[in-house]
Coordinates of C-alpha atoms (C1' of nucleotides) in Angstrom, one line a residue:
Chain A
M263 CA -0.6 105.7 -20.7
V264 CA -3.1 104.9 -18.0
E265 CA -4.7 102.5 -20.9
E266 CA -1.0 101.1 -21.5
R267 CA -0.8 99.9 -17.9
K268 CA -4.3 98.5 -17.7
D269 CA -3.2 96.2 -21.0
A270 CA 0.0 95.4 -19.8
D271 CA -1.7 94.2 -16.1
R272 CA -4.1 91.8 -18.4
D273 CA -0.9 90.2 -19.6
L274 CA 0.6 89.7 -16.4
I275 CA -1.9 88.4 -14.6
G276 CA -1.8 84.9 -16.3
A277 CA 2.1 84.8 -15.1
W278 CA 1.6 85.9 -11.8
T279 CA -1.5 83.6 -11.4
K280 CA 0.8 80.7 -12.2
R281 CA 3.8 81.7 -10.1
C282 CA 2.0 82.5 -7.0
Y283 CA 0.4 78.9 -7.3
F284 CA 3.8 77.0 -7.9
A285 CA 5.5 79.4 -5.1
G286 CA 2.3 78.1 -2.9
R287 CA 2.8 74.7 -3.4
A288 CA 6.5 75.3 -3.1
V289 CA 6.5 76.0 0.3
M290 CA 4.3 73.3 0.9
D291 CA 5.8 71.0 -0.5
S292 CA 9.2 72.1 1.3
V293 CA 7.3 71.0 4.7
L294 CA 6.3 67.9 3.8
R295 CA 9.4 66.6 2.1
P296 CA 11.0 65.2 5.2
Y297 CA 7.6 63.2 5.7
D298 CA 7.8 61.9 2.2
L299 CA 4.4 63.6 1.3
G300 CA 3.1 65.7 -2.0
S301 CA 0.6 68.2 -1.5
V302 CA -1.9 66.2 -3.4
Q303 CA -1.2 63.6 -1.1
W304 CA -1.7 65.5 2.2
Y305 CA -5.2 67.0 1.2
V306 CA -6.0 63.4 0.8
L307 CA -5.2 62.6 4.3
Y308 CA -6.7 65.8 5.6
Q309 CA -9.8 64.7 3.8
L310 CA -10.0 61.4 4.9
T311 CA -8.9 62.0 9.1
T312 CA -11.6 65.2 9.3
V313 CA -14.2 63.7 7.3
G314 CA -13.7 60.6 7.1
P315 CA -14.1 57.6 4.9
T316 CA -14.5 58.8 1.2
M317 CA -15.2 57.1 -1.9
Q318 CA -12.7 58.1 -4.7
R319 CA -14.7 59.5 -7.2
D320 CA -16.3 62.3 -4.9
L321 CA -12.8 62.8 -4.0
A322 CA -11.4 63.6 -7.4
R323 CA -14.7 65.6 -7.8
L324 CA -13.9 67.6 -4.9
L325 CA -9.9 68.2 -6.0
T326 CA -11.2 68.9 -9.3
I327 CA -8.8 66.6 -11.0
E328 CA -9.5 63.8 -13.8
R329 CA -10.2 60.2 -12.3
A330 CA -7.0 59.1 -13.8
T331 CA -4.9 61.3 -12.0
M332 CA -6.8 60.2 -8.8
T333 CA -5.8 56.8 -9.4
G334 CA -2.0 57.4 -9.3
I335 CA -2.2 59.6 -6.1
V336 CA -4.3 56.8 -4.3
A337 CA -2.1 54.2 -5.6
T338 CA 0.9 55.7 -4.0
L339 CA -0.9 56.4 -0.7
V340 CA -1.8 52.5 -0.7
R341 CA 1.7 51.7 -1.6
K342 CA 3.2 53.7 1.3
G343 CA 0.5 52.0 3.8
L344 CA -1.3 55.1 4.7
V345 CA -4.4 54.6 3.2
E346 CA -6.8 51.4 1.9
Q347 CA -8.5 51.3 -0.9
E348 CA -12.2 49.0 -0.8
P349 CA -14.6 47.8 -3.4
D350 CA -18.3 49.1 -1.9
R351 CA -20.7 46.5 -1.3
I352 CA -23.4 48.1 -2.9
D353 CA -21.4 49.5 -6.2
Q354 CA -18.8 47.3 -6.7
R355 CA -17.0 49.8 -9.0
Q356 CA -16.6 52.3 -6.5
K357 CA -13.7 52.2 -4.3
L358 CA -14.2 53.3 -0.7
L359 CA -10.7 55.2 0.5
R360 CA -10.0 55.1 4.2
I361 CA -7.1 56.0 6.2
T362 CA -5.0 53.3 8.1
A363 CA -3.2 53.2 11.5
T364 CA 0.0 54.1 10.1
G365 CA -1.7 56.8 8.0
A366 CA -3.4 58.5 11.4
K367 CA -0.3 57.8 12.7
L368 CA 1.7 60.3 10.2
W369 CA -0.9 62.2 10.2
G370 CA -0.7 63.0 13.8
E371 CA 3.1 64.2 13.6
L372 CA 2.5 66.6 10.7
P373 CA 3.2 70.4 11.5
D374 CA 0.5 72.5 11.0
L375 CA 0.5 74.1 7.6
S376 CA -2.1 77.3 8.0
F377 CA 1.2 79.3 8.5
I378 CA 1.4 79.6 4.9
R379 CA -1.9 81.1 3.9
S380 CA -1.2 83.8 6.9
A381 CA 2.3 84.3 5.5
A382 CA 1.2 85.0 1.8
F383 CA -2.4 86.9 2.6
D384 CA -2.2 88.1 6.1
G385 CA -2.2 92.4 6.4
I386 CA -3.5 92.4 2.7
D387 CA -6.4 94.7 2.2
D388 CA -9.6 92.9 2.3
A389 CA -11.0 94.7 -0.6
D390 CA -8.0 93.8 -2.9
I391 CA -8.3 90.0 -1.6
A392 CA -12.0 90.2 -2.2
A393 CA -11.3 91.7 -5.8
A394 CA -8.7 88.7 -6.7
L395 CA -11.0 86.1 -5.7
R396 CA -13.7 87.7 -8.0
V397 CA -11.2 87.8 -11.0
L398 CA -10.3 84.5 -10.8
Q399 CA -13.7 82.7 -10.0
T400 CA -14.6 85.0 -13.0
A401 CA -11.8 84.4 -15.5
T402 CA -11.8 80.6 -14.3
E403 CA -15.5 80.0 -15.0
R404 CA -14.9 81.8 -18.8
L405 CA -12.0 79.7 -19.0
E406 CA -13.7 76.7 -18.3
K407 CA -16.8 77.6 -20.5
L408 CA -15.0 78.0 -23.5
L409 CA -13.1 74.7 -23.1
Q410 CA -16.2 72.9 -23.2
K411 CA -17.3 74.2 -26.3
G412 CA -13.5 73.4 -28.0
T413 CA -14.0 70.2 -26.7
A414 CA -17.8 69.4 -28.2
S415 CA -16.4 70.6 -31.2
Chain B
M231 CA -20.2 87.5 9.9
V232 CA -18.7 89.9 7.2
E233 CA -15.7 88.9 9.4
E234 CA -16.2 85.4 8.7
R235 CA -16.2 85.9 4.7
K236 CA -13.3 87.6 4.8
D237 CA -11.4 84.9 6.2
A238 CA -13.3 82.7 3.9
D239 CA -11.8 84.5 0.8
R240 CA -8.4 83.9 2.1
D241 CA -9.2 80.1 2.4
L242 CA -10.4 80.2 -1.1
I243 CA -8.3 82.0 -3.1
G244 CA -5.5 79.4 -3.3
A245 CA -7.9 77.3 -4.5
W246 CA -9.3 79.4 -7.5
T247 CA -5.5 80.6 -8.0
K248 CA -4.4 76.9 -8.9
R249 CA -7.8 76.1 -10.6
C250 CA -7.4 79.3 -13.1
Y251 CA -3.5 78.6 -13.7
F252 CA -5.0 75.3 -15.0
A253 CA -8.3 76.3 -16.7
G254 CA -6.1 78.3 -18.8
R255 CA -3.3 75.7 -19.4
A256 CA -5.7 73.4 -20.5
V257 CA -7.6 76.1 -22.9
M258 CA -4.1 76.9 -24.3
D259 CA -3.1 73.4 -24.3
S260 CA -6.3 72.2 -26.1
V261 CA -5.6 74.7 -29.2
L262 CA -2.3 73.6 -29.7
R263 CA -2.7 69.6 -29.2
P264 CA -3.7 69.2 -33.3
Y265 CA 0.1 70.5 -33.6
D266 CA 1.4 68.7 -31.0
L267 CA 2.4 71.4 -29.1
G268 CA 2.8 72.1 -25.1
S269 CA 2.2 75.3 -23.8
V270 CA 6.0 75.9 -23.0
Q271 CA 7.0 74.4 -26.2
W272 CA 4.7 77.3 -27.8
Y273 CA 6.3 80.1 -25.5
V274 CA 10.1 78.6 -26.2
L275 CA 9.1 79.0 -30.2
Y276 CA 7.7 82.4 -29.3
Q277 CA 10.6 83.8 -27.9
L278 CA 12.8 82.2 -30.6
T279 CA 11.0 83.7 -33.0
T280 CA 9.9 87.3 -31.6
V281 CA 13.5 87.9 -30.3
G282 CA 16.0 85.9 -31.9
P283 CA 18.5 83.0 -30.7
T284 CA 18.9 83.0 -27.0
M285 CA 20.9 81.2 -24.2
Q286 CA 19.1 77.9 -22.5
R287 CA 19.9 79.4 -19.1
D288 CA 18.4 83.0 -20.0
L289 CA 15.3 81.2 -20.9
A290 CA 15.0 79.5 -17.9
R291 CA 15.1 82.5 -15.8
L292 CA 12.9 84.1 -18.6
L293 CA 10.1 81.5 -17.8
T294 CA 10.9 81.2 -14.0
I295 CA 11.7 77.2 -14.2
E296 CA 14.4 75.0 -13.1
R297 CA 17.5 74.0 -15.7
A298 CA 16.6 70.8 -15.1
T299 CA 13.1 71.7 -16.2
M300 CA 14.4 73.3 -19.3
T301 CA 16.5 70.3 -20.5
G302 CA 13.4 68.2 -20.7
I303 CA 11.9 70.8 -22.7
V304 CA 14.3 71.7 -25.2
A305 CA 14.9 67.8 -25.6
T306 CA 11.8 67.2 -26.8
L307 CA 11.8 70.4 -29.7
V308 CA 15.2 69.5 -30.7
R309 CA 14.0 65.4 -30.9
K310 CA 10.7 67.1 -33.2
G311 CA 13.3 69.5 -35.5
L312 CA 12.0 72.5 -34.1
V313 CA 14.6 73.9 -32.6
E314 CA 18.5 73.8 -32.6
Q315 CA 20.7 73.9 -29.7
E316 CA 24.7 75.0 -30.1
P317 CA 27.8 75.4 -27.5
D318 CA 28.5 79.2 -27.3
R319 CA 31.6 79.9 -28.9
I320 CA 33.1 81.5 -26.1
D321 CA 31.7 79.7 -22.8
Q322 CA 31.3 76.1 -24.1
R323 CA 29.6 75.5 -21.2
Q324 CA 26.2 77.3 -22.4
K325 CA 23.8 76.3 -25.2
L326 CA 22.5 78.8 -27.9
L327 CA 18.7 78.0 -29.3
R328 CA 17.7 78.9 -32.3
I329 CA 14.6 78.1 -34.5
T330 CA 15.0 75.6 -37.3
A331 CA 13.2 76.2 -40.8
T332 CA 10.8 73.3 -39.6
G333 CA 9.7 75.5 -36.5
A334 CA 9.9 78.6 -38.4
K335 CA 7.3 77.0 -41.0
L336 CA 5.3 75.4 -37.8
W337 CA 5.2 78.3 -36.0
G338 CA 3.7 80.4 -39.6
E339 CA 0.5 78.1 -39.1
L340 CA -0.3 78.1 -35.5
P341 CA -3.5 80.1 -34.5
D342 CA -3.0 83.2 -32.6
L343 CA -3.5 82.8 -29.0
S344 CA -4.5 86.1 -27.8
F345 CA -8.5 85.1 -27.6
I346 CA -7.3 83.5 -25.0
R347 CA -6.7 86.3 -22.4
S348 CA -9.5 88.0 -24.1
A349 CA -12.1 85.5 -23.0
A350 CA -10.5 85.2 -19.4
F351 CA -10.6 89.0 -18.7
D352 CA -12.4 91.2 -21.5
G353 CA -14.9 93.3 -19.7
I354 CA -13.6 93.1 -15.8
D355 CA -13.4 95.9 -14.3
D356 CA -10.1 97.6 -14.6
A357 CA -9.6 98.6 -11.1
D358 CA -10.4 94.9 -9.9
I359 CA -7.7 93.3 -12.5
A360 CA -5.1 95.6 -10.7
A361 CA -6.0 94.7 -7.1
A362 CA -5.8 90.8 -8.2
L363 CA -2.4 91.8 -9.8
R364 CA -1.2 93.4 -6.4
V365 CA -2.8 90.7 -4.3
L366 CA -0.6 87.7 -6.6
Q367 CA 2.3 89.8 -6.6
T368 CA 2.6 90.2 -2.9
A369 CA 1.7 87.0 -1.8
T370 CA 4.1 85.2 -4.4
E371 CA 6.8 87.6 -2.9
R372 CA 6.1 86.6 0.3
L373 CA 5.9 82.8 -0.3
E374 CA 9.5 83.1 -2.4
K375 CA 10.9 84.6 0.4
L376 CA 9.6 81.9 2.9
L377 CA 10.8 79.4 0.6
Q378 CA 14.5 80.9 0.6
K379 CA 14.4 80.8 4.3
G380 CA 12.9 77.4 4.5
T381 CA 15.9 75.8 2.3
A382 CA 18.3 77.9 3.7
S383 CA 18.1 76.2 7.3
Chain C
dC203 C1' -35.5 40.7 -20.0
dC204 C1' -32.0 42.2 -22.3
dA205 C1' -29.7 45.6 -25.4
dA206 C1' -27.8 50.0 -25.2
dT207 C1' -25.7 53.4 -22.8
dC208 C1' -23.6 55.6 -18.4
dT209 C1' -20.0 55.2 -14.8
dT210 C1' -15.9 53.8 -12.5
dG211 C1' -11.1 52.8 -12.3
dC212 C1' -7.7 51.6 -14.8
dT213 C1' -3.3 51.2 -18.1
dA214 C1' -0.4 53.8 -21.1
dG215 C1' 1.9 57.6 -22.8
dC216 C1' 2.2 62.4 -22.7
dT217 C1' 3.8 67.3 -20.6
dA218 C1' 5.6 69.9 -17.2
dC219 C1' 7.0 71.0 -12.5
dC220 C1' 10.7 69.8 -9.2
dT221 C1' 15.2 68.2 -6.1
dA222 C1' 19.6 65.8 -5.7
dG223 C1' 24.1 65.0 -7.4
dC224 C1' 27.2 64.6 -11.5
dA225 C1' 31.0 66.4 -14.8
dA226 C1' 32.6 70.0 -17.6
dA227 C1' 33.7 74.6 -18.3
dT228 C1' 34.4 79.4 -16.5
dA229 C1' 35.9 82.5 -13.0
dT230 C1' 38.4 83.9 -8.8
dG231 C1' 41.6 84.4 -5.0
dT232 C1' 46.4 83.8 -3.3
Chain D
dA291 C1' 49.9 78.9 -11.9
dC292 C1' 46.9 76.6 -9.7
dA293 C1' 43.4 75.1 -6.0
dT294 C1' 38.9 76.4 -4.9
dA295 C1' 34.5 78.3 -6.5
dT296 C1' 30.9 79.0 -9.3
dT297 C1' 28.2 78.4 -13.5
dT298 C1' 25.8 75.4 -17.0
dG299 C1' 23.3 71.5 -18.3
dC300 C1' 22.7 67.1 -17.5
dT301 C1' 20.6 62.5 -15.2
dA302 C1' 17.5 60.2 -12.2
dG303 C1' 13.6 59.9 -9.7
dG304 C1' 9.7 62.0 -8.3
dT305 C1' 4.8 64.6 -7.8
dA306 C1' 0.8 66.4 -10.3
dG307 C1' -2.0 66.9 -14.4
dC308 C1' -3.9 65.5 -19.0
dT309 C1' -6.1 62.4 -23.0
dA310 C1' -7.6 58.2 -25.1
dG311 C1' -9.1 53.7 -24.5
dC312 C1' -10.3 49.5 -21.9
dA313 C1' -13.2 46.1 -18.7
dA314 C1' -16.2 45.7 -15.1
dG315 C1' -20.8 46.8 -12.9
dA316 C1' -24.8 49.6 -12.5
dT317 C1' -28.6 51.7 -15.2
dT318 C1' -32.1 52.3 -18.2
dG319 C1' -35.7 52.0 -22.1
dG320 C1' -38.0 49.1 -24.9

DNA sequence: CCAATCTTGCTAGCTACCTAGCAAATATGT
DNA sequence: ACATATTTGCTAGGTAGCTAGCAAGATTGG
């Protein structure tokens, strides 16, 4: 019956991975809602503030999202006047993203979000956290490899 | 420096949770694409096939998604002729969902998806899986509680 | 030097998640 | 009995992800 529990764990882990991801995003979204920002929009502002102007394609790679997804997020931020998008002088295909004065001002008003990570993980056993990370990384790596093979055919 | 790694783990785990969730869904989506089905549409058919006709609101609870999200998914399946939606005789607000003959036929043609779970988790240490599940459940529970408080205010 | 091939960002169209607010049906309290 | 919840599913509008296919710019190989 211990064997059964181990199988059950493997059934459950996918569902809890999803639920945990959405719970975290929901908290983040609810904090950002008064500022009319989504969670990925927040991350773009974070990058442009703390690291500086960044190529759009590099940002897509950092966030491991598709170029087409990035296009939409950048368009929203440009529409709101928080970010500027400018073709690179050398390579005209690439767009350089830069935070605007309005964007910098908004960033200054945003609350610190680190309490979310603390709320989720503080007090949990370090070894458990490390094990969870190993499981998630291994599973992700295998799934991404599987997807490549499937797409290549 | 071990302390630093422990902090770093807590920073990374959120990102990997997201990435793992999306990798799993991407594999599922790529297998279902030839059948013109999404992953949640698959789960609805699974439920209606293996358990039988189900109330729409119960299905939303099972999948822990909002009623409004369910509305859209059911509408898609009804449009494709795979699912029937019928008001309950006793409580006219509720809709009973039932698979159609077309839906049952399609279900019979679908490949078995259990290889995805195997690919992701087979061979990983049972204790690590159990630890990962503990971490995800604990974090989710805390985040959902945090959200309730935030929303209540 | 120019043809073929990448790379980048775009549009179009899809899935799947959310909140807010509505209308209809049911349940509850006095 | 009837006014007041509550529940259910809907619409409208927004975020965040995807694929497919295009056009323009950059790179590479003969």
